Amino acid sequence: MLFICLIGINVHGQTDSTNTPSDTSIAQTDTSDIEVIISTEENEDSTVVRIGNYKIIVLNGEDNQPKRIVIDGELGDDDDDMDYDDDEDYDYDDDDDDCDDDNVSHWAGVRIGVNGYLHNDGLFIPSSHDFLELDYGRSISWDLNLFEKDFRLYKQHVELVTGLGMHFASYEFKTKYQTLSNTDPLSTTVDSTRILNKNRLKATYLTAPLMLGFSTHKDEDKAFRLAMGGQVSWRIGSKLKQQYNQGGQTYKPKVKSDYDLNPFLFHAVASVGYGPINIYANYGLNSLFEPNKTLNVAPFDLGVQLMF
C-alpha cells in the first residue's frame, strides 16, 4: 500500500523518465525531491523514500509483512547508496515524541515497607510517653497507588507526576499492658491482668503526590528512574486493634476512633529504581498527632515498590 502511494506521488511530480535495464535487481525512479528504491533480494523487500533531506525506510520480511520502519532526517549527499541489512536494529527515531506516547511510571504500583515516627531526639521516645514506643519489626505499612498522571516536560526523560493512591499505616506498640484511650489529650489505661499479644494503631489515608520525575530511557524495563517532591495524605479511617488471652479465651477487640491523629499529613517523598522495582522513602513535614494533643512526632515510611 505504501509503495502504491509513493508511485502515485512520483508519477504526479515527474518531469523526466528513464528506462531501467531489465536485468537489474533494483527498480529506481528519480525526481529532484523524491527517490524510490525497491530491493528484490530473496525473502526481503526494502522500500526507501527520500523527500528532501528525509529518508523513510520500510523493511519487509517473509509474506511481505512490514518488519521495521526507520526515519532518518540527517542525510548527506553520499547517502544515496546504502546497504540495508535485515539484522540491523532499526526503530523509530527516539527524538520523535509522536512515535511513543508512553511515559515511564514513577508512582503507580504496590509498596510495602517499615512504618514509624521520629521524635525531636530521634527514634527515642521520652519516658513520659513510653506507651508510644514502637516495635519496628511489626510496624508495617503498604500502599496501593492506583492512578498516575504524567505531564511530559522534556521528551520522555523529565515529567511532572501526580496520581491517587491509598496508604495503610500500622504502628505496633511495645507495651503489653497499656491501652490507648481516646481522651483529650490522648492518654492510656493499664491492666496488668492481661498481656497484649497485639497492640496496634492502624490508619488509612488517601494520598496524592506532586513529584518531578527523571528517567534515562523511554522503555520502563530499561530505565533508571528518580523522582522527588511532596505528598498530601487525608486520613479516612483509624482504629486500635488488640489481641490477648484471658480465661482460656482469645479476645480481639477493635475500637474505631481518631486517637488524636492529624487528619492531614504532608510528606517529602523520593524514589529511585530500575525496571519494575523502586526503593522509596517518605518523611512527614508535620506531626502524626494533632498539635498540643500528645507527643509531636514526624511519621516516616520506607521500603520497596513493584511498579504497575
PDB file of N, CA and C in Angstrom, residues 52-149:
ATOM      1  N   GLY A  52      13.390  15.472   0.092  1.00  0.00           N
ATOM      2  CA  GLY A  52      14.304  16.472   0.608  1.00  0.00           C
ATOM      3  C   GLY A  52      15.437  15.781   1.349  1.00  0.00           C
ATOM      4  N   ASN A  53      15.644  16.173   2.599  1.00  0.00           N
ATOM      5  CA  ASN A  53      16.677  15.571   3.442  1.00  0.00           C
ATOM      6  C   ASN A  53      16.154  14.467   4.332  1.00  0.00           C
ATOM      7  N   TYR A  54      14.902  14.028   4.113  1.00  0.00           N
ATOM      8  CA  TYR A  54      14.319  12.979   4.941  1.00  0.00           C
ATOM      9  C   TYR A  54      14.275  11.671   4.158  1.00  0.00           C
ATOM     10  N   LYS A  55      14.608  10.585   4.802  1.00  0.00           N
ATOM     11  CA  LYS A  55      14.562   9.270   4.187  1.00  0.00           C
ATOM     12  C   LYS A  55      13.744   8.339   5.065  1.00  0.00           C
ATOM     13  N   ILE A  56      12.772   7.643   4.495  1.00  0.00           N
ATOM     14  CA  ILE A  56      11.914   6.677   5.186  1.00  0.00           C
ATOM     15  C   ILE A  56      12.220   5.307   4.609  1.00  0.00           C
ATOM     16  N   ILE A  57      12.559   4.343   5.467  1.00  0.00           N
ATOM     17  CA  ILE A  57      12.930   3.000   5.043  1.00  0.00           C
ATOM     18  C   ILE A  57      11.921   2.027   5.621  1.00  0.00           C
ATOM     19  N   VAL A  58      11.281   1.223   4.757  1.00  0.00           N
ATOM     20  CA  VAL A  58      10.352   0.183   5.184  1.00  0.00           C
ATOM     21  C   VAL A  58      10.970  -1.155   4.823  1.00  0.00           C
ATOM     22  N   LEU A  59      11.288  -1.982   5.809  1.00  0.00           N
ATOM     23  CA  LEU A  59      11.875  -3.296   5.589  1.00  0.00           C
ATOM     24  C   LEU A  59      10.798  -4.345   5.787  1.00  0.00           C
ATOM     25  N   ASN A  60      10.557  -5.173   4.770  1.00  0.00           N
ATOM     26  CA  ASN A  60       9.553  -6.226   4.833  1.00  0.00           C
ATOM     27  C   ASN A  60      10.230  -7.576   4.921  1.00  0.00           C
ATOM     28  N   GLY A  61       9.617  -8.498   5.631  1.00  0.00           N
ATOM     29  CA  GLY A  61      10.158  -9.845   5.753  1.00  0.00           C
ATOM     30  C   GLY A  61       9.366 -10.830   4.936  1.00  0.00           C
ATOM     31  N   GLU A  62       9.270 -12.042   5.438  1.00  0.00           N
ATOM     32  CA  GLU A  62       8.525 -13.075   4.744  1.00  0.00           C
ATOM     33  C   GLU A  62       7.064 -12.705   4.645  1.00  0.00           C
ATOM     34  N   ASP A  63       6.407 -13.191   3.593  1.00  0.00           N
ATOM     35  CA  ASP A  63       4.987 -12.913   3.329  1.00  0.00           C
ATOM     36  C   ASP A  63       4.724 -11.430   3.162  1.00  0.00           C
ATOM     37  N   ASN A  64       5.764 -10.677   2.850  1.00  0.00           N
ATOM     38  CA  ASN A  64       5.616  -9.249   2.569  1.00  0.00           C
ATOM     39  C   ASN A  64       4.997  -8.478   3.728  1.00  0.00           C
ATOM     40  N   GLN A  65       5.271  -8.919   4.968  1.00  0.00           N
ATOM     41  CA  GLN A  65       4.757  -8.242   6.154  1.00  0.00           C
ATOM     42  C   GLN A  65       5.781  -7.234   6.656  1.00  0.00           C
ATOM     43  N   PRO A  66       5.357  -5.994   6.985  1.00  0.00           N
ATOM     44  CA  PRO A  66       6.320  -4.987   7.472  1.00  0.00           C
ATOM     45  C   PRO A  66       7.004  -5.449   8.749  1.00  0.00           C
ATOM     46  N   LYS A  67       8.331  -5.279   8.761  1.00  0.00           N
ATOM     47  CA  LYS A  67       9.098  -5.657   9.942  1.00  0.00           C
ATOM     48  C   LYS A  67       9.615  -4.441  10.705  1.00  0.00           C
ATOM     49  N   ARG A  68      10.222  -3.482   9.997  1.00  0.00           N
ATOM     50  CA  ARG A  68      10.803  -2.336  10.669  1.00  0.00           C
ATOM     51  C   ARG A  68      10.607  -1.089   9.835  1.00  0.00           C
ATOM     52  N   ILE A  69      10.555   0.048  10.495  1.00  0.00           N
ATOM     53  CA  ILE A  69      10.492   1.348   9.824  1.00  0.00           C
ATOM     54  C   ILE A  69      11.509   2.251  10.499  1.00  0.00           C
ATOM     55  N   VAL A  70      12.280   2.977   9.708  1.00  0.00           N
ATOM     56  CA  VAL A  70      13.218   3.943  10.275  1.00  0.00           C
ATOM     57  C   VAL A  70      13.064   5.249   9.522  1.00  0.00           C
ATOM     58  N   ILE A  71      13.091   6.345  10.261  1.00  0.00           N
ATOM     59  CA  ILE A  71      13.015   7.680   9.689  1.00  0.00           C
ATOM     60  C   ILE A  71      14.324   8.378   9.981  1.00  0.00           C
ATOM     61  N   ASP A  72      15.001   8.841   8.943  1.00  0.00           N
ATOM     62  CA  ASP A  72      16.311   9.467   9.087  1.00  0.00           C
ATOM     63  C   ASP A  72      16.258  10.850   8.489  1.00  0.00           C
ATOM     64  N   GLY A  73      16.512  11.856   9.328  1.00  0.00           N
ATOM     65  CA  GLY A  73      16.491  13.232   8.845  1.00  0.00           C
ATOM     66  C   GLY A  73      17.853  13.858   8.794  1.00  0.00           C
ATOM     67  N   GLU A  74      18.930  13.056   8.853  1.00  0.00           N
ATOM     68  CA  GLU A  74      20.297  13.573   8.866  1.00  0.00           C
ATOM     69  C   GLU A  74      21.071  13.042   7.668  1.00  0.00           C
ATOM     70  N   LEU A  75      20.513  13.114   6.461  1.00  0.00           N
ATOM     71  CA  LEU A  75      21.148  12.552   5.284  1.00  0.00           C
ATOM     72  C   LEU A  75      22.152  13.516   4.691  1.00  0.00           C
ATOM     73  N   GLY A  76      23.218  12.944   4.141  1.00  0.00           N
ATOM     74  CA  GLY A  76      24.187  13.736   3.402  1.00  0.00           C
ATOM     75  C   GLY A  76      24.122  13.401   1.941  1.00  0.00           C
ATOM     76  N   ASP A  77      25.008  14.045   1.163  1.00  0.00           N
ATOM     77  CA  ASP A  77      24.994  13.818  -0.268  1.00  0.00           C
ATOM     78  C   ASP A  77      25.447  12.419  -0.640  1.00  0.00           C
ATOM     79  N   ASP A  78      26.208  11.763   0.271  1.00  0.00           N
ATOM     80  CA  ASP A  78      26.746  10.455  -0.062  1.00  0.00           C
ATOM     81  C   ASP A  78      25.918   9.320   0.502  1.00  0.00           C
ATOM     82  N   ASP A  79      24.658   9.575   0.845  1.00  0.00           N
ATOM     83  CA  ASP A  79      23.814   8.547   1.451  1.00  0.00           C
ATOM     84  C   ASP A  79      22.903   7.872   0.438  1.00  0.00           C
ATOM     85  N   ASP A  80      23.100   8.140  -0.858  1.00  0.00           N
ATOM     86  CA  ASP A  80      22.175   7.593  -1.836  1.00  0.00           C
ATOM     87  C   ASP A  80      22.280   6.086  -1.930  1.00  0.00           C
ATOM     88  N   ASP A  81      23.524   5.547  -1.831  1.00  0.00           N
ATOM     89  CA  ASP A  81      23.726   4.108  -1.942  1.00  0.00           C
ATOM     90  C   ASP A  81      24.005   3.554  -0.564  1.00  0.00           C
ATOM     91  N   MET A  82      23.011   2.904   0.004  1.00  0.00           N
ATOM     92  CA  MET A  82      23.131   2.384   1.363  1.00  0.00           C
ATOM     93  C   MET A  82      22.792   0.908   1.345  1.00  0.00           C
ATOM     94  N   ASP A  83      23.471   0.146   2.211  1.00  0.00           N
ATOM     95  CA  ASP A  83      23.243  -1.290   2.330  1.00  0.00           C
ATOM     96  C   ASP A  83      22.399  -1.534   3.560  1.00  0.00           C
ATOM     97  N   TYR A  84      21.190  -1.991   3.367  1.00  0.00           N
ATOM     98  CA  TYR A  84      20.245  -2.179   4.474  1.00  0.00           C
ATOM     99  C   TYR A  84      20.225  -3.641   4.853  1.00  0.00           C
ATOM    100  N   ASP A  85      20.820  -3.961   5.994  1.00  0.00           N
ATOM    101  CA  ASP A  85      20.909  -5.323   6.486  1.00  0.00           C
ATOM    102  C   ASP A  85      19.696  -5.610   7.348  1.00  0.00           C
ATOM    103  N   ASP A  86      19.012  -6.699   7.063  1.00  0.00           N
ATOM    104  CA  ASP A  86      17.795  -7.042   7.803  1.00  0.00           C
ATOM    105  C   ASP A  86      18.069  -7.326   9.264  1.00  0.00           C
ATOM    106  N   ASP A  87      19.353  -7.598   9.626  1.00  0.00           N
ATOM    107  CA  ASP A  87      19.674  -7.885  11.009  1.00  0.00           C
ATOM    108  C   ASP A  87      19.905  -6.630  11.820  1.00  0.00           C
ATOM    109  N   GLU A  88      19.975  -5.455  11.169  1.00  0.00           N
ATOM    110  CA  GLU A  88      20.200  -4.239  11.923  1.00  0.00           C
ATOM    111  C   GLU A  88      18.978  -3.897  12.746  1.00  0.00           C
ATOM    112  N   ASP A  89      19.199  -3.201  13.856  1.00  0.00           N
ATOM    113  CA  ASP A  89      18.129  -2.888  14.804  1.00  0.00           C
ATOM    114  C   ASP A  89      17.528  -1.529  14.459  1.00  0.00           C
ATOM    115  N   TYR A  90      16.662  -1.511  13.418  1.00  0.00           N
ATOM    116  CA  TYR A  90      16.012  -0.273  13.049  1.00  0.00           C
ATOM    117  C   TYR A  90      14.853  -0.008  13.987  1.00  0.00           C
ATOM    118  N   ASP A  91      14.585   1.249  14.229  1.00  0.00           N
ATOM    119  CA  ASP A  91      13.499   1.631  15.134  1.00  0.00           C
ATOM    120  C   ASP A  91      13.072   3.034  14.782  1.00  0.00           C
ATOM    121  N   TYR A  92      11.981   3.488  15.353  1.00  0.00           N
ATOM    122  CA  TYR A  92      11.576   4.868  15.185  1.00  0.00           C
ATOM    123  C   TYR A  92      12.608   5.791  15.790  1.00  0.00           C
ATOM    124  N   ASP A  93      12.693   6.984  15.280  1.00  0.00           N
ATOM    125  CA  ASP A  93      13.603   7.986  15.810  1.00  0.00           C
ATOM    126  C   ASP A  93      13.223   8.305  17.240  1.00  0.00           C
ATOM    127  N   ASP A  94      14.180   8.170  18.184  1.00  0.00           N
ATOM    128  CA  ASP A  94      13.885   8.399  19.596  1.00  0.00           C
ATOM    129  C   ASP A  94      13.468   9.821  19.876  1.00  0.00           C
ATOM    130  N   ASP A  95      13.852  10.771  19.001  1.00  0.00           N
ATOM    131  CA  ASP A  95      13.541  12.162  19.260  1.00  0.00           C
ATOM    132  C   ASP A  95      12.151  12.543  18.814  1.00  0.00           C
ATOM    133  N   ASP A  96      11.424  11.622  18.174  1.00  0.00           N
ATOM    134  CA  ASP A  96      10.075  11.932  17.702  1.00  0.00           C
ATOM    135  C   ASP A  96       9.087  11.559  18.783  1.00  0.00           C
ATOM    136  N   ASP A  97       8.556  12.539  19.477  1.00  0.00           N
ATOM    137  CA  ASP A  97       7.653  12.279  20.597  1.00  0.00           C
ATOM    138  C   ASP A  97       6.381  11.586  20.159  1.00  0.00           C
ATOM    139  N   ASP A  98       5.966  11.776  18.882  1.00  0.00           N
ATOM    140  CA  ASP A  98       4.721  11.190  18.435  1.00  0.00           C
ATOM    141  C   ASP A  98       4.826   9.689  18.255  1.00  0.00           C
ATOM    142  N   CYS A  99       6.077   9.165  18.186  1.00  0.00           N
ATOM    143  CA  CYS A  99       6.252   7.737  17.961  1.00  0.00           C
ATOM    144  C   CYS A  99       5.965   6.937  19.216  1.00  0.00           C
ATOM    145  N   ASP A 100       6.053   7.544  20.396  1.00  0.00           N
ATOM    146  CA  ASP A 100       5.868   6.816  21.646  1.00  0.00           C
ATOM    147  C   ASP A 100       5.262   7.752  22.673  1.00  0.00           C
ATOM    148  N   ASP A 101       3.972   7.546  22.970  1.00  0.00           N
ATOM    149  CA  ASP A 101       3.281   8.403  23.921  1.00  0.00           C
ATOM    150  C   ASP A 101       3.347   7.847  25.333  1.00  0.00           C
ATOM    151  N   ASP A 102       3.969   6.673  25.527  1.00  0.00           N
ATOM    152  CA  ASP A 102       4.025   6.076  26.850  1.00  0.00           C
ATOM    153  C   ASP A 102       5.075   6.782  27.701  1.00  0.00           C
ATOM    154  N   ASN A 103       4.720   7.031  28.966  1.00  0.00           N
ATOM    155  CA  ASN A 103       5.649   7.629  29.916  1.00  0.00           C
ATOM    156  C   ASN A 103       6.112   6.565  30.895  1.00  0.00           C
ATOM    157  N   VAL A 104       7.304   6.742  31.428  1.00  0.00           N
ATOM    158  CA  VAL A 104       7.823   5.839  32.456  1.00  0.00           C
ATOM    159  C   VAL A 104       7.082   6.098  33.765  1.00  0.00           C
ATOM    160  N   SER A 105       6.633   5.032  34.410  1.00  0.00           N
ATOM    161  CA  SER A 105       5.876   5.168  35.648  1.00  0.00           C
ATOM    162  C   SER A 105       6.801   5.447  36.831  1.00  0.00           C
ATOM    163  N   HIS A 106       6.412   6.399  37.667  1.00  0.00           N
ATOM    164  CA  HIS A 106       7.153   6.725  38.885  1.00  0.00           C
ATOM    165  C   HIS A 106       6.322   6.460  40.149  1.00  0.00           C
ATOM    166  N   TRP A 107       5.014   6.348  40.022  1.00  0.00           N
ATOM    167  CA  TRP A 107       4.130   6.335  41.185  1.00  0.00           C
ATOM    168  C   TRP A 107       3.272   5.066  41.263  1.00  0.00           C
ATOM    169  N   ALA A 108       2.649   4.670  40.160  1.00  0.00           N
ATOM    170  CA  ALA A 108       1.690   3.570  40.181  1.00  0.00           C
ATOM    171  C   ALA A 108       2.367   2.248  40.536  1.00  0.00           C
ATOM    172  N   GLY A 109       1.768   1.536  41.490  1.00  0.00           N
ATOM    173  CA  GLY A 109       2.309   0.250  41.895  1.00  0.00           C
ATOM    174  C   GLY A 109       1.904  -0.114  43.309  1.00  0.00           C
ATOM    175  N   VAL A 110       2.492  -1.175  43.819  1.00  0.00           N
ATOM    176  CA  VAL A 110       2.230  -1.668  45.178  1.00  0.00           C
ATOM    177  C   VAL A 110       3.502  -1.513  45.998  1.00  0.00           C
ATOM    178  N   ARG A 111       3.372  -0.931  47.198  1.00  0.00           N
ATOM    179  CA  ARG A 111       4.513  -0.698  48.076  1.00  0.00           C
ATOM    180  C   ARG A 111       4.341  -1.451  49.387  1.00  0.00           C
ATOM    181  N   ILE A 112       5.455  -1.843  49.962  1.00  0.00           N
ATOM    182  CA  ILE A 112       5.462  -2.399  51.311  1.00  0.00           C
ATOM    183  C   ILE A 112       6.745  -1.947  51.990  1.00  0.00           C
ATOM    184  N   GLY A 113       6.610  -1.548  53.267  1.00  0.00           N
ATOM    185  CA  GLY A 113       7.785  -1.025  53.944  1.00  0.00           C
ATOM    186  C   GLY A 113       7.628  -0.967  55.445  1.00  0.00           C
ATOM    187  N   VAL A 114       8.615  -0.351  56.085  1.00  0.00           N
ATOM    188  CA  VAL A 114       8.621  -0.139  57.539  1.00  0.00           C
ATOM    189  C   VAL A 114       7.953   1.197  57.830  1.00  0.00           C
ATOM    190  N   ASN A 115       7.152   1.203  58.870  1.00  0.00           N
ATOM    191  CA  ASN A 115       6.363   2.367  59.235  1.00  0.00           C
ATOM    192  C   ASN A 115       6.749   2.821  60.637  1.00  0.00           C
ATOM    193  N   GLY A 116       6.904   4.126  60.843  1.00  0.00           N
ATOM    194  CA  GLY A 116       7.254   4.603  62.176  1.00  0.00           C
ATOM    195  C   GLY A 116       7.163   6.109  62.283  1.00  0.00           C
ATOM    196  N   TYR A 117       7.780   6.650  63.342  1.00  0.00           N
ATOM    197  CA  TYR A 117       7.824   8.102  63.508  1.00  0.00           C
ATOM    198  C   TYR A 117       9.057   8.470  64.311  1.00  0.00           C
ATOM    199  N   LEU A 118       9.455   9.733  64.156  1.00  0.00           N
ATOM    200  CA  LEU A 118      10.650  10.258  64.818  1.00  0.00           C
ATOM    201  C   LEU A 118      10.271  11.406  65.736  1.00  0.00           C
ATOM    202  N   HIS A 119      10.844  11.374  66.956  1.00  0.00           N
ATOM    203  CA  HIS A 119      10.705  12.489  67.884  1.00  0.00           C
ATOM    204  C   HIS A 119      11.862  13.453  67.648  1.00  0.00           C
ATOM    205  N   ASN A 120      11.825  14.580  68.328  1.00  0.00           N
ATOM    206  CA  ASN A 120      12.913  15.556  68.191  1.00  0.00           C
ATOM    207  C   ASN A 120      14.264  14.950  68.532  1.00  0.00           C
ATOM    208  N   ASP A 121      14.274  13.972  69.424  1.00  0.00           N
ATOM    209  CA  ASP A 121      15.518  13.324  69.836  1.00  0.00           C
ATOM    210  C   ASP A 121      15.829  12.085  69.000  1.00  0.00           C
ATOM    211  N   GLY A 122      15.091  11.890  67.895  1.00  0.00           N
ATOM    212  CA  GLY A 122      15.323  10.736  67.048  1.00  0.00           C
ATOM    213  C   GLY A 122      14.302   9.650  67.307  1.00  0.00           C
ATOM    214  N   LEU A 123      14.769   8.396  67.275  1.00  0.00           N
ATOM    215  CA  LEU A 123      13.860   7.271  67.480  1.00  0.00           C
ATOM    216  C   LEU A 123      13.447   7.105  68.935  1.00  0.00           C
ATOM    217  N   PHE A 124      14.106   7.797  69.868  1.00  0.00           N
ATOM    218  CA  PHE A 124      13.860   7.583  71.292  1.00  0.00           C
ATOM    219  C   PHE A 124      12.682   8.433  71.761  1.00  0.00           C
ATOM    220  N   ILE A 125      11.716   7.760  72.347  1.00  0.00           N
ATOM    221  CA  ILE A 125      10.521   8.418  72.879  1.00  0.00           C
ATOM    222  C   ILE A 125      10.770   8.751  74.346  1.00  0.00           C
ATOM    223  N   PRO A 126      10.434   9.968  74.803  1.00  0.00           N
ATOM    224  CA  PRO A 126      10.643  10.315  76.223  1.00  0.00           C
ATOM    225  C   PRO A 126       9.839   9.402  77.138  1.00  0.00           C
ATOM    226  N   SER A 127      10.346   9.209  78.355  1.00  0.00           N
ATOM    227  CA  SER A 127       9.720   8.274  79.299  1.00  0.00           C
ATOM    228  C   SER A 127       8.288   8.661  79.637  1.00  0.00           C
ATOM    229  N   SER A 128       7.952   9.953  79.517  1.00  0.00           N
ATOM    230  CA  SER A 128       6.587  10.381  79.810  1.00  0.00           C
ATOM    231  C   SER A 128       5.584   9.842  78.789  1.00  0.00           C
ATOM    232  N   HIS A 129       6.080   9.412  77.634  1.00  0.00           N
ATOM    233  CA  HIS A 129       5.201   8.873  76.588  1.00  0.00           C
ATOM    234  C   HIS A 129       5.717   7.508  76.119  1.00  0.00           C
ATOM    235  N   ASP A 130       6.204   6.706  77.074  1.00  0.00           N
ATOM    236  CA  ASP A 130       6.762   5.419  76.687  1.00  0.00           C
ATOM    237  C   ASP A 130       5.728   4.472  76.093  1.00  0.00           C
ATOM    238  N   PHE A 131       4.443   4.754  76.270  1.00  0.00           N
ATOM    239  CA  PHE A 131       3.400   3.924  75.682  1.00  0.00           C
ATOM    240  C   PHE A 131       3.374   4.061  74.155  1.00  0.00           C
ATOM    241  N   LEU A 132       4.096   5.073  73.611  1.00  0.00           N
ATOM    242  CA  LEU A 132       4.154   5.266  72.167  1.00  0.00           C
ATOM    243  C   LEU A 132       5.392   4.612  71.537  1.00  0.00           C
ATOM    244  N   GLU A 133       6.219   3.944  72.330  1.00  0.00           N
ATOM    245  CA  GLU A 133       7.378   3.261  71.758  1.00  0.00           C
ATOM    246  C   GLU A 133       6.913   2.143  70.832  1.00  0.00           C
ATOM    247  N   LEU A 134       7.611   2.023  69.703  1.00  0.00           N
ATOM    248  CA  LEU A 134       7.171   1.114  68.649  1.00  0.00           C
ATOM    249  C   LEU A 134       8.037  -0.135  68.571  1.00  0.00           C
ATOM    250  N   ASP A 135       7.407  -1.223  68.155  1.00  0.00           N
ATOM    251  CA  ASP A 135       8.085  -2.443  67.753  1.00  0.00           C
ATOM    252  C   ASP A 135       8.225  -2.372  66.233  1.00  0.00           C
ATOM    253  N   TYR A 136       9.422  -1.976  65.754  1.00  0.00           N
ATOM    254  CA  TYR A 136       9.599  -1.743  64.322  1.00  0.00           C
ATOM    255  C   TYR A 136       9.592  -3.038  63.509  1.00  0.00           C
ATOM    256  N   GLY A 137       9.785  -4.159  64.150  1.00  0.00           N
ATOM    257  CA  GLY A 137       9.699  -5.421  63.428  1.00  0.00           C
ATOM    258  C   GLY A 137       8.285  -5.760  63.008  1.00  0.00           C
ATOM    259  N   ARG A 138       7.300  -5.117  63.645  1.00  0.00           N
ATOM    260  CA  ARG A 138       5.899  -5.403  63.331  1.00  0.00           C
ATOM    261  C   ARG A 138       5.119  -4.156  62.918  1.00  0.00           C
ATOM    262  N   SER A 139       5.807  -3.056  62.751  1.00  0.00           N
ATOM    263  CA  SER A 139       5.158  -1.818  62.285  1.00  0.00           C
ATOM    264  C   SER A 139       5.354  -1.746  60.773  1.00  0.00           C
ATOM    265  N   ILE A 140       4.351  -2.198  60.064  1.00  0.00           N
ATOM    266  CA  ILE A 140       4.431  -2.356  58.614  1.00  0.00           C
ATOM    267  C   ILE A 140       3.404  -1.441  57.943  1.00  0.00           C
ATOM    268  N   SER A 141       3.824  -0.865  56.829  1.00  0.00           N
ATOM    269  CA  SER A 141       2.895  -0.095  56.012  1.00  0.00           C
ATOM    270  C   SER A 141       2.878  -0.653  54.598  1.00  0.00           C
ATOM    271  N   TRP A 142       1.784  -0.412  53.914  1.00  0.00           N
ATOM    272  CA  TRP A 142       1.746  -0.739  52.491  1.00  0.00           C
ATOM    273  C   TRP A 142       0.858   0.257  51.768  1.00  0.00           C
ATOM    274  N   ASP A 143       1.145   0.411  50.491  1.00  0.00           N
ATOM    275  CA  ASP A 143       0.453   1.391  49.662  1.00  0.00           C
ATOM    276  C   ASP A 143      -0.073   0.723  48.401  1.00  0.00           C
ATOM    277  N   LEU A 144      -1.214   1.211  47.958  1.00  0.00           N
ATOM    278  CA  LEU A 144      -1.774   0.820  46.676  1.00  0.00           C
ATOM    279  C   LEU A 144      -1.951   2.090  45.858  1.00  0.00           C
ATOM    280  N   ASN A 145      -0.983   2.373  44.997  1.00  0.00           N
ATOM    281  CA  ASN A 145      -1.020   3.572  44.158  1.00  0.00           C
ATOM    282  C   ASN A 145      -1.709   3.221  42.842  1.00  0.00           C
ATOM    283  N   LEU A 146      -2.977   3.555  42.759  1.00  0.00           N
ATOM    284  CA  LEU A 146      -3.813   3.062  41.671  1.00  0.00           C
ATOM    285  C   LEU A 146      -3.676   3.863  40.389  1.00  0.00           C
ATOM    286  N   PHE A 147      -3.640   5.185  40.497  1.00  0.00           N
ATOM    287  CA  PHE A 147      -3.696   6.035  39.314  1.00  0.00           C
ATOM    288  C   PHE A 147      -2.488   6.960  39.268  1.00  0.00           C
ATOM    289  N   GLU A 148      -1.947   7.129  38.074  1.00  0.00           N
ATOM    290  CA  GLU A 148      -0.827   8.049  37.860  1.00  0.00           C
ATOM    291  C   GLU A 148      -1.086   8.873  36.604  1.00  0.00           C
ATOM    292  N   LYS A 149      -0.796  10.156  36.677  1.00  0.00           N
ATOM    293  CA  LYS A 149      -0.886  11.048  35.532  1.00  0.00           C
ATOM    294  C   LYS A 149       0.430  11.803  35.397  1.00  0.00           C
TER     295      LYS A 149
END
